[in-house]
Tab-separated table of C-alpha atoms in Angstrom:
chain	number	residue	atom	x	y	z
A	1	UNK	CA	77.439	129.508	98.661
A	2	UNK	CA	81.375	129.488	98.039
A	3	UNK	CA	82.084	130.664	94.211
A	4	UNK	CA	85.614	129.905	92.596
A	5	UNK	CA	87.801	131.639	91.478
A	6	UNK	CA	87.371	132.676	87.696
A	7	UNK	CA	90.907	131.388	87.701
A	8	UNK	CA	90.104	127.956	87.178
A	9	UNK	CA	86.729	128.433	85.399
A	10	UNK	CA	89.261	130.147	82.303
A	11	UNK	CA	89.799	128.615	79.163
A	12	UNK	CA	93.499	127.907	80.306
A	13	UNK	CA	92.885	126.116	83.266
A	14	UNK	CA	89.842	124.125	80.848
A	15	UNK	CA	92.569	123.244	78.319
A	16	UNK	CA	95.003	121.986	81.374
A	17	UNK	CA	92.354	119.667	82.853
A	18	UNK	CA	91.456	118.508	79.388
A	19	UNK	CA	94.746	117.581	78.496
A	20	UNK	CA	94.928	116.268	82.198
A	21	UNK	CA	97.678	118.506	83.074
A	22	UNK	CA	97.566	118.671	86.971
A	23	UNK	CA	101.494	120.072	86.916
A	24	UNK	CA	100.429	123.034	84.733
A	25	UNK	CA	97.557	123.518	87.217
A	26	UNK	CA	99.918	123.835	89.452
A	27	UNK	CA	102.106	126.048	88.090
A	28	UNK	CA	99.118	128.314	87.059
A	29	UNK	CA	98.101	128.992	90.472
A	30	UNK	CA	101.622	129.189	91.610
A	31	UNK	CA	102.522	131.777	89.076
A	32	UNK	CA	98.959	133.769	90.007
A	33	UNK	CA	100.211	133.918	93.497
A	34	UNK	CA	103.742	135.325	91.758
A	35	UNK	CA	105.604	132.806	93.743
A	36	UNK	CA	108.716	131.240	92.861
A	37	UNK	CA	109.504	127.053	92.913
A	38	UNK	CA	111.167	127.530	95.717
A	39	UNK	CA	108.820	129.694	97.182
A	40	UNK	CA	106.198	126.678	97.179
A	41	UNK	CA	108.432	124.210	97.759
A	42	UNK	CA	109.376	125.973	101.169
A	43	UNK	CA	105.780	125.789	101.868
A	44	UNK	CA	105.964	121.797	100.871
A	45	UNK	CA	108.865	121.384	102.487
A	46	UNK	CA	110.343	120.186	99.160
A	47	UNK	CA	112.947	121.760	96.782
A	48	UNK	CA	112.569	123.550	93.663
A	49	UNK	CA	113.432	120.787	91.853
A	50	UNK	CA	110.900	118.498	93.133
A	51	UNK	CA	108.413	121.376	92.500
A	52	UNK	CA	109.294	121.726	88.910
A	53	UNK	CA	109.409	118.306	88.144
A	54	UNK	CA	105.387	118.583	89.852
A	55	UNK	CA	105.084	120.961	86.749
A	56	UNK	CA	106.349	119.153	84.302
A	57	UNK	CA	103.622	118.095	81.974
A	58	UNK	CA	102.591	114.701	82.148
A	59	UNK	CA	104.169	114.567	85.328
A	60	UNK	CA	100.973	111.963	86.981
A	61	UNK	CA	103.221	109.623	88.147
A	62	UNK	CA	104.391	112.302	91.227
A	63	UNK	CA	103.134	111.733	94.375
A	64	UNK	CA	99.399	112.392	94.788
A	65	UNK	CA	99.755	113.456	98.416
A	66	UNK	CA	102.059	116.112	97.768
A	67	UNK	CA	100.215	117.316	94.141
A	68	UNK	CA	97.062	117.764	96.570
A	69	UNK	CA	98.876	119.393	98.912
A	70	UNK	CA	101.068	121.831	96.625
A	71	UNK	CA	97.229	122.339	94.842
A	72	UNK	CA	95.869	123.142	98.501
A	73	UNK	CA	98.871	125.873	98.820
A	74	UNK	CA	98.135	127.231	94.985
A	75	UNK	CA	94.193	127.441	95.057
A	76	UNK	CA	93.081	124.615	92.968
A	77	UNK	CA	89.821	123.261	94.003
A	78	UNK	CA	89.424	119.867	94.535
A	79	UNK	CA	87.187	118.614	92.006
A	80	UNK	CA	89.321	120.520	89.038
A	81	UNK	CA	92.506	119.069	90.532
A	82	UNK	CA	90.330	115.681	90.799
A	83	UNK	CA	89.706	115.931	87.079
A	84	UNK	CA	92.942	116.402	85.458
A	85	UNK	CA	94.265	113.588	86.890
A	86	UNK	CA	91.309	111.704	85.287
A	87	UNK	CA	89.704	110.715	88.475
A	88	UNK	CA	86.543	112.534	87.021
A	89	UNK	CA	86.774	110.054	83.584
A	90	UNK	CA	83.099	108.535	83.341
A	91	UNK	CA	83.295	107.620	79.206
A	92	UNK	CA	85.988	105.521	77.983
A	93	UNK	CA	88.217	107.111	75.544
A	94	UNK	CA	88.185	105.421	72.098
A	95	UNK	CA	92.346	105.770	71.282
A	96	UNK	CA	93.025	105.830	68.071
A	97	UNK	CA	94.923	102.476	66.847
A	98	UNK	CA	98.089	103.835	65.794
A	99	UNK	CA	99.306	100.460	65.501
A	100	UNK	CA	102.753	99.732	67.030
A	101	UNK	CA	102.254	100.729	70.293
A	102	UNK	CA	98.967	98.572	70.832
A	103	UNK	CA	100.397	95.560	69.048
A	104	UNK	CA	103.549	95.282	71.414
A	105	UNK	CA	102.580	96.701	74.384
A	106	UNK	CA	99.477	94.904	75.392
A	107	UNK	CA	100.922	90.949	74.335
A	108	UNK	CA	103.477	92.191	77.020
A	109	UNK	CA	101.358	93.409	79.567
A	110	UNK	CA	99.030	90.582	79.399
A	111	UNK	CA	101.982	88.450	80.300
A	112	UNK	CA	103.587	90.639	82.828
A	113	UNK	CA	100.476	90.636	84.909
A	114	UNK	CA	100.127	86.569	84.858
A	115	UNK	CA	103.185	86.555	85.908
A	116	UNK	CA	103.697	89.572	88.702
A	117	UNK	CA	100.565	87.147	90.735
A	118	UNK	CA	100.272	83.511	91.457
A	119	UNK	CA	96.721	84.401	91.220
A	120	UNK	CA	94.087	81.734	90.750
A	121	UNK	CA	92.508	83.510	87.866
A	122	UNK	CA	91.862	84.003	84.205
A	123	UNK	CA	94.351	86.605	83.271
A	124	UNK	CA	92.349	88.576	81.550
A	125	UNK	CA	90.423	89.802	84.651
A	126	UNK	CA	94.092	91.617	85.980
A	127	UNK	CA	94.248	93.369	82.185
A	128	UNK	CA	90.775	94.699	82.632
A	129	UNK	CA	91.143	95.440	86.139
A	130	UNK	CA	93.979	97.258	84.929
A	131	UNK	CA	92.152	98.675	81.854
A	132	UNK	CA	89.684	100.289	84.052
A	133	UNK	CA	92.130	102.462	86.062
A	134	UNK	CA	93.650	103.176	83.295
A	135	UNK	CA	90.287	104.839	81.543
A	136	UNK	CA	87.657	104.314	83.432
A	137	UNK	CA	84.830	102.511	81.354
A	138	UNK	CA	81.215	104.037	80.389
A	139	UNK	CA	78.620	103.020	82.786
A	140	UNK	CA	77.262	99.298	83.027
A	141	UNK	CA	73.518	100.678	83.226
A	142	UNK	CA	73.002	98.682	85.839
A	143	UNK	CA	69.142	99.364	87.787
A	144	UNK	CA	70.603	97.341	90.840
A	145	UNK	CA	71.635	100.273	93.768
A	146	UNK	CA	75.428	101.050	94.139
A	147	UNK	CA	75.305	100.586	97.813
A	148	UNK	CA	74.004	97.054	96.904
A	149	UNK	CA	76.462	96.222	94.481
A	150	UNK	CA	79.214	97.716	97.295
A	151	UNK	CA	77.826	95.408	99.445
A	152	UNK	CA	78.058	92.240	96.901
A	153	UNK	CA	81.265	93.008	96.338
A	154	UNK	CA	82.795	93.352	99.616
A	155	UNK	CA	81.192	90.073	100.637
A	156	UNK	CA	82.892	88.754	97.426
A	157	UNK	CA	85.841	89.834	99.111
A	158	UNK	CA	85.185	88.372	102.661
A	159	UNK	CA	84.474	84.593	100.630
A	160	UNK	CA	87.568	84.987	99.298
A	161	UNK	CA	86.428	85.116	95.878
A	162	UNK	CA	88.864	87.313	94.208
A	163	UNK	CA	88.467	86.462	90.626
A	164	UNK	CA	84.650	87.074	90.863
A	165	UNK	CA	85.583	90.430	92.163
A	166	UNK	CA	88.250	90.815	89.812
A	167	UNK	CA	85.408	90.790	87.111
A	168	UNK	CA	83.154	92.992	88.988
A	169	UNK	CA	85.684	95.655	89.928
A	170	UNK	CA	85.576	97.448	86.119
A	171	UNK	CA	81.642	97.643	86.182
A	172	UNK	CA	81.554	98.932	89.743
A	173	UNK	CA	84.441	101.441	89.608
A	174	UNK	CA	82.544	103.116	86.003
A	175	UNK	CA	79.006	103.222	87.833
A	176	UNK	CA	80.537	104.745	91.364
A	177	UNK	CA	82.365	107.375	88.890
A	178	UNK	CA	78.766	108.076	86.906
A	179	UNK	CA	77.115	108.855	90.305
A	180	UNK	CA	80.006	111.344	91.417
A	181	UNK	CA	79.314	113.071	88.654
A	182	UNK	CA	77.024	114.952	91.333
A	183	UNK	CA	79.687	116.318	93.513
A	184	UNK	CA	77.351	114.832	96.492
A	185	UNK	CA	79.135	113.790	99.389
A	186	UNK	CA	77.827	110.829	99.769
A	187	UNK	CA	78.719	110.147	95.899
A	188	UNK	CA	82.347	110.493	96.733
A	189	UNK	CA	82.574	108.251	99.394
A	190	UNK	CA	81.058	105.449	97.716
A	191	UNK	CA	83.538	106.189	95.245
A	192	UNK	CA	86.004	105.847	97.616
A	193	UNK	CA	84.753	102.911	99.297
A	194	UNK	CA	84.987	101.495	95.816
A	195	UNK	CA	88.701	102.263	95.648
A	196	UNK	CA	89.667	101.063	99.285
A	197	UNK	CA	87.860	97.928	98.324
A	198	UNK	CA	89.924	97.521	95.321
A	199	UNK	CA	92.960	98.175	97.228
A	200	UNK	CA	92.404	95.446	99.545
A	201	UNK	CA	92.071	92.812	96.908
A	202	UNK	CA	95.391	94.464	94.664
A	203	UNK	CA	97.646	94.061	97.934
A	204	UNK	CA	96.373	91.102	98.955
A	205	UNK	CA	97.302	89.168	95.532
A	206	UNK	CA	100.676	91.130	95.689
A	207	UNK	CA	99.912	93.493	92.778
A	208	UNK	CA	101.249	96.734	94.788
A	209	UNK	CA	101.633	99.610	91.992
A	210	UNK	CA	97.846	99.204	91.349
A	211	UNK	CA	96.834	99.071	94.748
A	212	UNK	CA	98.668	102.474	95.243
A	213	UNK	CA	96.961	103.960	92.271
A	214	UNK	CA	93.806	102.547	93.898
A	215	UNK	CA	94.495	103.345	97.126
A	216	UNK	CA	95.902	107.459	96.064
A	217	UNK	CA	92.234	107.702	94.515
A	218	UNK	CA	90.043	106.717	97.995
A	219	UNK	CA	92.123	109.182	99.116
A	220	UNK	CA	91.211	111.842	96.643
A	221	UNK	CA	87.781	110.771	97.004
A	222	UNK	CA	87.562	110.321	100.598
A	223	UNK	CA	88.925	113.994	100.816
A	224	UNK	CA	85.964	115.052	98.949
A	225	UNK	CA	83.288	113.533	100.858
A	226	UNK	CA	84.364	115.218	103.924
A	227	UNK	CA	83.644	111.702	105.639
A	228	UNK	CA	86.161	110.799	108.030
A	229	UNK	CA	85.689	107.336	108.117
A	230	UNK	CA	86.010	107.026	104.629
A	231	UNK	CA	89.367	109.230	104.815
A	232	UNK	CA	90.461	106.933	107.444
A	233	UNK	CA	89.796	103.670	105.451
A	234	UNK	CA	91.859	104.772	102.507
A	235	UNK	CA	94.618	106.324	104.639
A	236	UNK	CA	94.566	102.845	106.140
A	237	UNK	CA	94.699	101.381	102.624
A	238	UNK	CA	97.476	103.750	101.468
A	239	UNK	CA	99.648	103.582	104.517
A	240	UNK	CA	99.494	99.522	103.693
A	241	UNK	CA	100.332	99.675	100.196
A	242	UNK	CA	103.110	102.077	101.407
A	243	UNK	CA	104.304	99.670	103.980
A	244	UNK	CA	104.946	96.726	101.371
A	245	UNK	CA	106.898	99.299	98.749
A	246	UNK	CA	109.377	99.514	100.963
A	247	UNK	CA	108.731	102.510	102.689
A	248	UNK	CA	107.668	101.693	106.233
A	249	UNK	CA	108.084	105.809	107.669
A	250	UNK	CA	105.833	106.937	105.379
A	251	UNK	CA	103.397	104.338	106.229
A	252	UNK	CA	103.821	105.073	110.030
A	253	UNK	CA	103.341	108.949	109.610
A	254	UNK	CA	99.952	109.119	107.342
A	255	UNK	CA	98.488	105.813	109.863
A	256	UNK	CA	99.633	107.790	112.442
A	257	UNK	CA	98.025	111.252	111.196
A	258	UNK	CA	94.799	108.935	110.315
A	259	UNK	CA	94.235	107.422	114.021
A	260	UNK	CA	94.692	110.966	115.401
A	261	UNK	CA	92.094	112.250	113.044
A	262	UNK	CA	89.398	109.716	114.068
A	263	UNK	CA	90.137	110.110	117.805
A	264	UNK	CA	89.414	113.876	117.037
A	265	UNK	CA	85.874	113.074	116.457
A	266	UNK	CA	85.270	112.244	119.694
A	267	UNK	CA	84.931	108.850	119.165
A	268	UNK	CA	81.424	109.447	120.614
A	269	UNK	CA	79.727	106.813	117.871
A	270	UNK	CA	80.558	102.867	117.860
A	271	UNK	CA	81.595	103.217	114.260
A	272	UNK	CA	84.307	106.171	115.229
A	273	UNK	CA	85.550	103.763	117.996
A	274	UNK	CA	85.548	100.517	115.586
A	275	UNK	CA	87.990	103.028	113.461
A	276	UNK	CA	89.882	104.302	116.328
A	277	UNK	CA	90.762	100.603	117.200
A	278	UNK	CA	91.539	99.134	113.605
A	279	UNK	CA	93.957	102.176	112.904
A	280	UNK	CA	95.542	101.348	116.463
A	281	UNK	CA	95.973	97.482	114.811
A	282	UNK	CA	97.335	99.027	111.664
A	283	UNK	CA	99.648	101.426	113.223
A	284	UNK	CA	101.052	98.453	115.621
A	285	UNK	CA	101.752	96.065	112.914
A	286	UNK	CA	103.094	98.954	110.709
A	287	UNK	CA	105.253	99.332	113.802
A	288	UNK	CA	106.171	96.215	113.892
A	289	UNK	CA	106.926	95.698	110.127
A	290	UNK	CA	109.403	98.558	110.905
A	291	UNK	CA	110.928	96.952	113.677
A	292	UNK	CA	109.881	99.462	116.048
A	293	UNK	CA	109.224	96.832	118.868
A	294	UNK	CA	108.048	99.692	121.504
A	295	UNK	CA	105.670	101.583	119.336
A	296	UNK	CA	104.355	98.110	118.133
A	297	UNK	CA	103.547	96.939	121.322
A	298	UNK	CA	102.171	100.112	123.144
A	299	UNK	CA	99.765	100.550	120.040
A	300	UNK	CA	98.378	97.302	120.266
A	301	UNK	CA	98.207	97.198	124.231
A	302	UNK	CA	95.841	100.692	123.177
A	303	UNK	CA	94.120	98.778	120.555
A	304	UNK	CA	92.774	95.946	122.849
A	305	UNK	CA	92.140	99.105	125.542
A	306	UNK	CA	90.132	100.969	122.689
A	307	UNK	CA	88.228	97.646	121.637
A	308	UNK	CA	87.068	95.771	124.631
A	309	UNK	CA	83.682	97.097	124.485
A	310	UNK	CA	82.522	96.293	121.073
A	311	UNK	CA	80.967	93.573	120.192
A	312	UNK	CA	82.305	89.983	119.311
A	313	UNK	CA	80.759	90.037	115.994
A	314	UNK	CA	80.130	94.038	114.039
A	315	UNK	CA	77.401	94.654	112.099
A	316	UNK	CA	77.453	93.825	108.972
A	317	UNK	CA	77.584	97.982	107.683
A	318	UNK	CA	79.984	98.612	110.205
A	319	UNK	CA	82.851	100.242	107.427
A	320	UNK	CA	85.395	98.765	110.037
A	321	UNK	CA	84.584	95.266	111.856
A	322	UNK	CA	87.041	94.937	114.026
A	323	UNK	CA	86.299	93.076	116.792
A	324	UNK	CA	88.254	91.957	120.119
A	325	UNK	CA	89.287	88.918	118.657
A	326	UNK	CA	90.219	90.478	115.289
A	327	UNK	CA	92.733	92.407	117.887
A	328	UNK	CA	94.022	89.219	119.442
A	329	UNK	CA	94.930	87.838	115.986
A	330	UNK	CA	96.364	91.245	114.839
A	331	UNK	CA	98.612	90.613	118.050
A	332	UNK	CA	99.821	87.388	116.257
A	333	UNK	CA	100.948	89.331	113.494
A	334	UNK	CA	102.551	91.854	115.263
A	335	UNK	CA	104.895	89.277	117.622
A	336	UNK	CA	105.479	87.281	113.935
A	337	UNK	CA	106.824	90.703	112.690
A	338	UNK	CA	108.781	91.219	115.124
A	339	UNK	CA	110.114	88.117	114.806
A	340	UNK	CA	108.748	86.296	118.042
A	341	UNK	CA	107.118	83.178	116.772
A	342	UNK	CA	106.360	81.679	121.006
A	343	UNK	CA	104.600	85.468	121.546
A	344	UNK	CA	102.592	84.919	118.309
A	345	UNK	CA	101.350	81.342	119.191
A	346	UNK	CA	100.675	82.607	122.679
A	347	UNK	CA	98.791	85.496	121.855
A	348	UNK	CA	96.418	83.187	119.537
A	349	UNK	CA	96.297	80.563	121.625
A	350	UNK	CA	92.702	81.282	122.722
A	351	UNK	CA	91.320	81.942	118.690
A	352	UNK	CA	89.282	79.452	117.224
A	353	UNK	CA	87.638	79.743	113.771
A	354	UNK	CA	83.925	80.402	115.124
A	355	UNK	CA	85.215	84.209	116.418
A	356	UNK	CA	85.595	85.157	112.616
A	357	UNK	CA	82.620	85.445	110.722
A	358	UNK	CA	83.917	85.722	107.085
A	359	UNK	CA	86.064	83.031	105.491
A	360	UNK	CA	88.389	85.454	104.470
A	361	UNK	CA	89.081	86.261	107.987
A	362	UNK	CA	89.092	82.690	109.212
A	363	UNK	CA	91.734	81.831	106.576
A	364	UNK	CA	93.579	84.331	107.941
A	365	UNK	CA	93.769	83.328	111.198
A	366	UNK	CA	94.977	80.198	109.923
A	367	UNK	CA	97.779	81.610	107.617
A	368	UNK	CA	98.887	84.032	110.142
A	369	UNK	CA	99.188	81.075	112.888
A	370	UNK	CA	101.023	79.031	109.854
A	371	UNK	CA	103.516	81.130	109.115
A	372	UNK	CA	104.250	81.642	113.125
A	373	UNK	CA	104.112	78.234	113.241
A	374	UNK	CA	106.816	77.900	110.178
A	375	UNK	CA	108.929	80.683	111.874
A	376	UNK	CA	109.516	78.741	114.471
A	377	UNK	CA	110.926	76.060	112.106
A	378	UNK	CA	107.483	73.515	112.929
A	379	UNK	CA	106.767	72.761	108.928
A	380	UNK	CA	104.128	70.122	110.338
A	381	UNK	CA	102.033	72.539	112.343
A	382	UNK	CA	102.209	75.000	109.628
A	383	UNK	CA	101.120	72.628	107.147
A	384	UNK	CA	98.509	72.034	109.037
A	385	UNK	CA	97.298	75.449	109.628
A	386	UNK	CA	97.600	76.064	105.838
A	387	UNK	CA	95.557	73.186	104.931
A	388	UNK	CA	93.068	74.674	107.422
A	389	UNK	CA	92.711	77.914	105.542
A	390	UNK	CA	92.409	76.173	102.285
A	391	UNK	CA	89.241	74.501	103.260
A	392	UNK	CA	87.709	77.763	104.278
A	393	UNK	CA	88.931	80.429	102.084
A	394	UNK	CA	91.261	79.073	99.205
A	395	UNK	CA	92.769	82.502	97.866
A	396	UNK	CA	94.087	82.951	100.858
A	397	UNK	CA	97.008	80.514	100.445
A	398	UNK	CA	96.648	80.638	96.483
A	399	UNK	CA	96.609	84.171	95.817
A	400	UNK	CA	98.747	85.771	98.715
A	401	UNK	CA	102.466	85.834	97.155
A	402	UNK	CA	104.189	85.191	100.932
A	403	UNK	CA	101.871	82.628	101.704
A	404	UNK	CA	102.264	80.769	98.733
A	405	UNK	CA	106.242	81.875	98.886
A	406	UNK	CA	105.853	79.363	102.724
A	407	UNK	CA	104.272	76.521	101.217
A	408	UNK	CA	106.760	76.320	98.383
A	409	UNK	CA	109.616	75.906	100.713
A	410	UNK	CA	107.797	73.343	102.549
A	411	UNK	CA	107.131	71.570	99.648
A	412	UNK	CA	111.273	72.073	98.755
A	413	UNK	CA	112.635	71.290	102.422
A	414	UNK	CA	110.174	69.337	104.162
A	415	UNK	CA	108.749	67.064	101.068
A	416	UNK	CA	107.333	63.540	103.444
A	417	UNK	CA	106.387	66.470	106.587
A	418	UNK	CA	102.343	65.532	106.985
A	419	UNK	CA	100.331	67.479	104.998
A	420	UNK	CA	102.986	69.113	102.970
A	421	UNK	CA	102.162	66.788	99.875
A	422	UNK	CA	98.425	67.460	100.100
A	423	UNK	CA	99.096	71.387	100.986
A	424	UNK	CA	101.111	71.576	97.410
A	425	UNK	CA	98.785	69.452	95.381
A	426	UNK	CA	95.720	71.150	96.460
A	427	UNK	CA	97.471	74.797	96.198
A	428	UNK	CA	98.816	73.799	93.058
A	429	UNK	CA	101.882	75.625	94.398
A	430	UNK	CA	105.376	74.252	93.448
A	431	UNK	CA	108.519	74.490	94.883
C-alpha cells in the first residue's frame, strides 16, 4: 500500500486545508522541494508571478487545472489538495451572522441570478443551487440509492425539467459528497457524474461561472476515480463551459487531450467507442465555434466514421448516448457555426423527431434546425421549428439564453410572420 508523505499528514499542512488554503499547500511542497517560483513555474510553463499569485492565500479563484497540476509537480496528494479547496465539505458551515455582509449581499444576489437567466423558474432554486456549491449542505438522509437518484435526475434533465432538477441538485450534490467520504473509486465518480450533470443544466440556462465551478469539480473528481469515462465526460463539460467564456483554444486543447485519452483505451468496449465518437462531435463543433472550418469538418467526417456501428437508440446506462443520428444533427450545428445555414438544413434533412428518444434531445433538433432556418433569414420556418420544440421540451426555447435571444427578434422584426405571435405568447418571451 502507498503511504504519504508525513509532509502533508503535519499539523501545518492540517491547518492549510482547514483554513482551505490550497496556495499555501502549494507553496509548502514547493519550498520542501527548495525550489524557487520560477523554478515551478518553468515546470508549469507559467511565470513567477502567476505562481505566486497560486500562493497567495485565498487565492481559489486561480485556475483549477493548473493548481492540480502545480500540486502534481509539488507532491500534494489528491484528496488533501481536493479538501482545501472544499471539494471534501460534507456539513454545512453555520457562518456566523455578522450582519452587514448577509443583509446586502444576498437581496443582491437573489436578484442578480433572476436576472443573469430567462429561466422558467422560482428564483430561489438558482440561490440554493448556488448555496450548495458554495458550502455544500449536510446529507438529505435519503434510503433511496445514489445511482437511483443519478438516474432520476438525469432523466429530469432529458424531459427538460430544469427547475425540478434545479431543486434536486442541492440534495444530490450533499449525499454524492457523504458517500466520497470513502475515497472509493466508484464514490468519486458518482460524484463526478453529479457535477457533469450539473454542468449541463448551468450552461444550458446560460449561467456559465457556475457551470465552470461545476464543471472544475467533475474534473477533480473524475481524476480521482481513475475512470476514464468519467474524466472524459467532465473534460467534455469543461472544454464547453470554456468554449462559451470566450476562450475557444483552451476548449480545443483539453477536448482534444480528452478524445486522445479515450482512444488510448483501445476503444475495445461499446461504451469507450460511444465516448470516442461524442468527443469527436464536441471537438468538431468546438472547431467550428472557433472558426476552424478544416478541423471542424475532418472531426466530424471521423465522428460519423467512429459511430456507424452503434446502435440507433443507446442504452439507457450508456454515460454517453450518442447515436448516428445524434451525429447527423451535431453536423447541423457544426455547418450553423460555421455560418452555412444550406449545409445545416442539408445535413438534417433526413432527421425526424422519432430518432431522439428524450425530449430534451428532440427539442434540440428542432432549435438547432430553427436557428439554421433563421440564419438563413426564413423567420417562418424557424418559427415553426421553435414552436415544434416547445411542444416537446419547453426549456429548451424558455431557458436557453440564444434561443430565446432568436425568438425575441422574431417577435421585434417579423411581428404578423406565422407562428411568431403564438411562439412569443407561449414562450412568454418579449422582444
Amino acid at each position: 500500500m502507498r503511504t504519504m508523505d508525513p509532509l502533508w499528514s503535519s499539523t501545518k499542512a492540517r491547518t492549510l486545508v482547514d483554513h482551505q488554503d490550497p496556495g499555501g499547500l502549494i507553496r509548502m511542497g514547493r519550498v520542501g522541494r527548495g525550489w524557487r517560483q520560477a523554478d515551478l513555474g518553468a515546470r508549469l510553463g507559467c511565470s513567477a508571478s502567476t505562481v505566486s499569485r497560486m500562493e497567495q492565500r485565498g487565492s481559489r479563484t486561480a485556475d483549477l487545472r493548473l493548481l492540480r497540476r502545480a500540486a502534481q509537480e509539488v507532491g500534494v496528494p489528491p484528496h488533501v489538495l481536493g479538501a482545501a479547496l472544499g471539494l471534501n465539505v460534507l456539513q454545512a458551515t453555520r457562518v456566523a451572522a455578522d450582519g452587514p455582509r448577509c443583509a446586502q449581499e444576498d437581496p443582491m444576489r437573489r436578484r442578480t441570478l433572476l436576472a443573469a437567466a430567462g429561466l422558467a423558474a422560482p428564483s430561489q432554486l438558482l440561490v440554493r443551487v448556488d448555496d450548495a456549491l458554495a458550502i455544500t449542505p449536510a446529507p438529505t438522509g435519503s434510503a433511496v440509492p445514489l445511482d437511483t437518484r443519478l438516474a432520476r435526475a438525469r432523466s429530469l434533465f432529458d424531459a427538460g425539467r430544469h427547475a425540478d432538477l434545479l431543486e434536486a441538485l442541492p440534495g444530490l450534490l450533499a449525499d454524492a459528497h457523504d458517500a466520497a467520504r470513502s475515497r472509493t473509486d466508484l464514490a468519486h465518480a458518482r460524484l463526478s457524474s453529479c457535477y457533469s450533470l450539473a454542468a449541463q443544466l448551468l450552461v444550458k440556462i446560460g449561467r456559465y461561472d457556475r457551470a465552470r465551478l461545476t464543471a472544475d469539480r467533475a474534473t477533480v473528481h473524475a481524476e480521482l476515480s481513475g475512470s476514464p469515462l468519467a474524466a472524459a465526460a467532465a473534460a467534455r463539460e469543461l472544454s464547453i463551459v470554456l468554449r462559451h467564456q470566450g476562450q475557444p483554444g483552451a476548449a480545443q486543447r483539453l477536448i482534444l487531450s480528452a478524445a486522445a485519452q479515450v482512444e488510448a483505451t483501445g476503444l475495445t468496449t461499446p461504451a469507450h467507442s460511444a465516448a470516442y465518437a461524442q468527443m469527436l462531435c464536441t471537438t468538431s463543433y468546438t472547431a467550428a465555434r472557433a472558426g476552424d472550418r478544416d478541423q471542424a469538418l475532418t472531426m466530424i467526417r471521423e465522428a460519423s466514421q467512429a459511430a456507424r456501428d452503434l446502435p440507433q437508440q443507446a442504452p439507457a446506462s450508456r454515460l454517453f448516448s450518442i447515436t448516428p443520428s445524434a451525429v447527423d444533427l451535431y453536423e447541423v450545428g457544426v455547418h450553423w457555426a460555421l455560418g452555412d445555414a444550406g449545409a445545416a438544413l442539408q445535413a438534417g434533412r433526413a432527421l425526424h423527431p422519432d430518432q431522439f428518444p428524450t425530449a430534451e434531445r428532440k427539442g434540440r433538433m428542432h432549435t438547432d434546425l430553427g436557428r439554421a432556418w433563421w440564419q438563413w433569414g426564413k423567420p417562418e420556418q424557424a418559427a415553426h421549428e421553435f414552436l415544434s420544440a416547445v411542444r416537446v421540451s419547453p426549456g429548451e426555447v424558455r431557458d436557453r439564453p440564444a434561443i430565446r435571444q432568436i425568438v425575441a427578434d422574431l417577435s421585434s422584426r417579423h411581428p404578423r410572420v406565422s407562428g411568431v405571435g403564438e411562439l412569443a405568447a407561449v414562450t412568454g418571451v418579449r422582444s
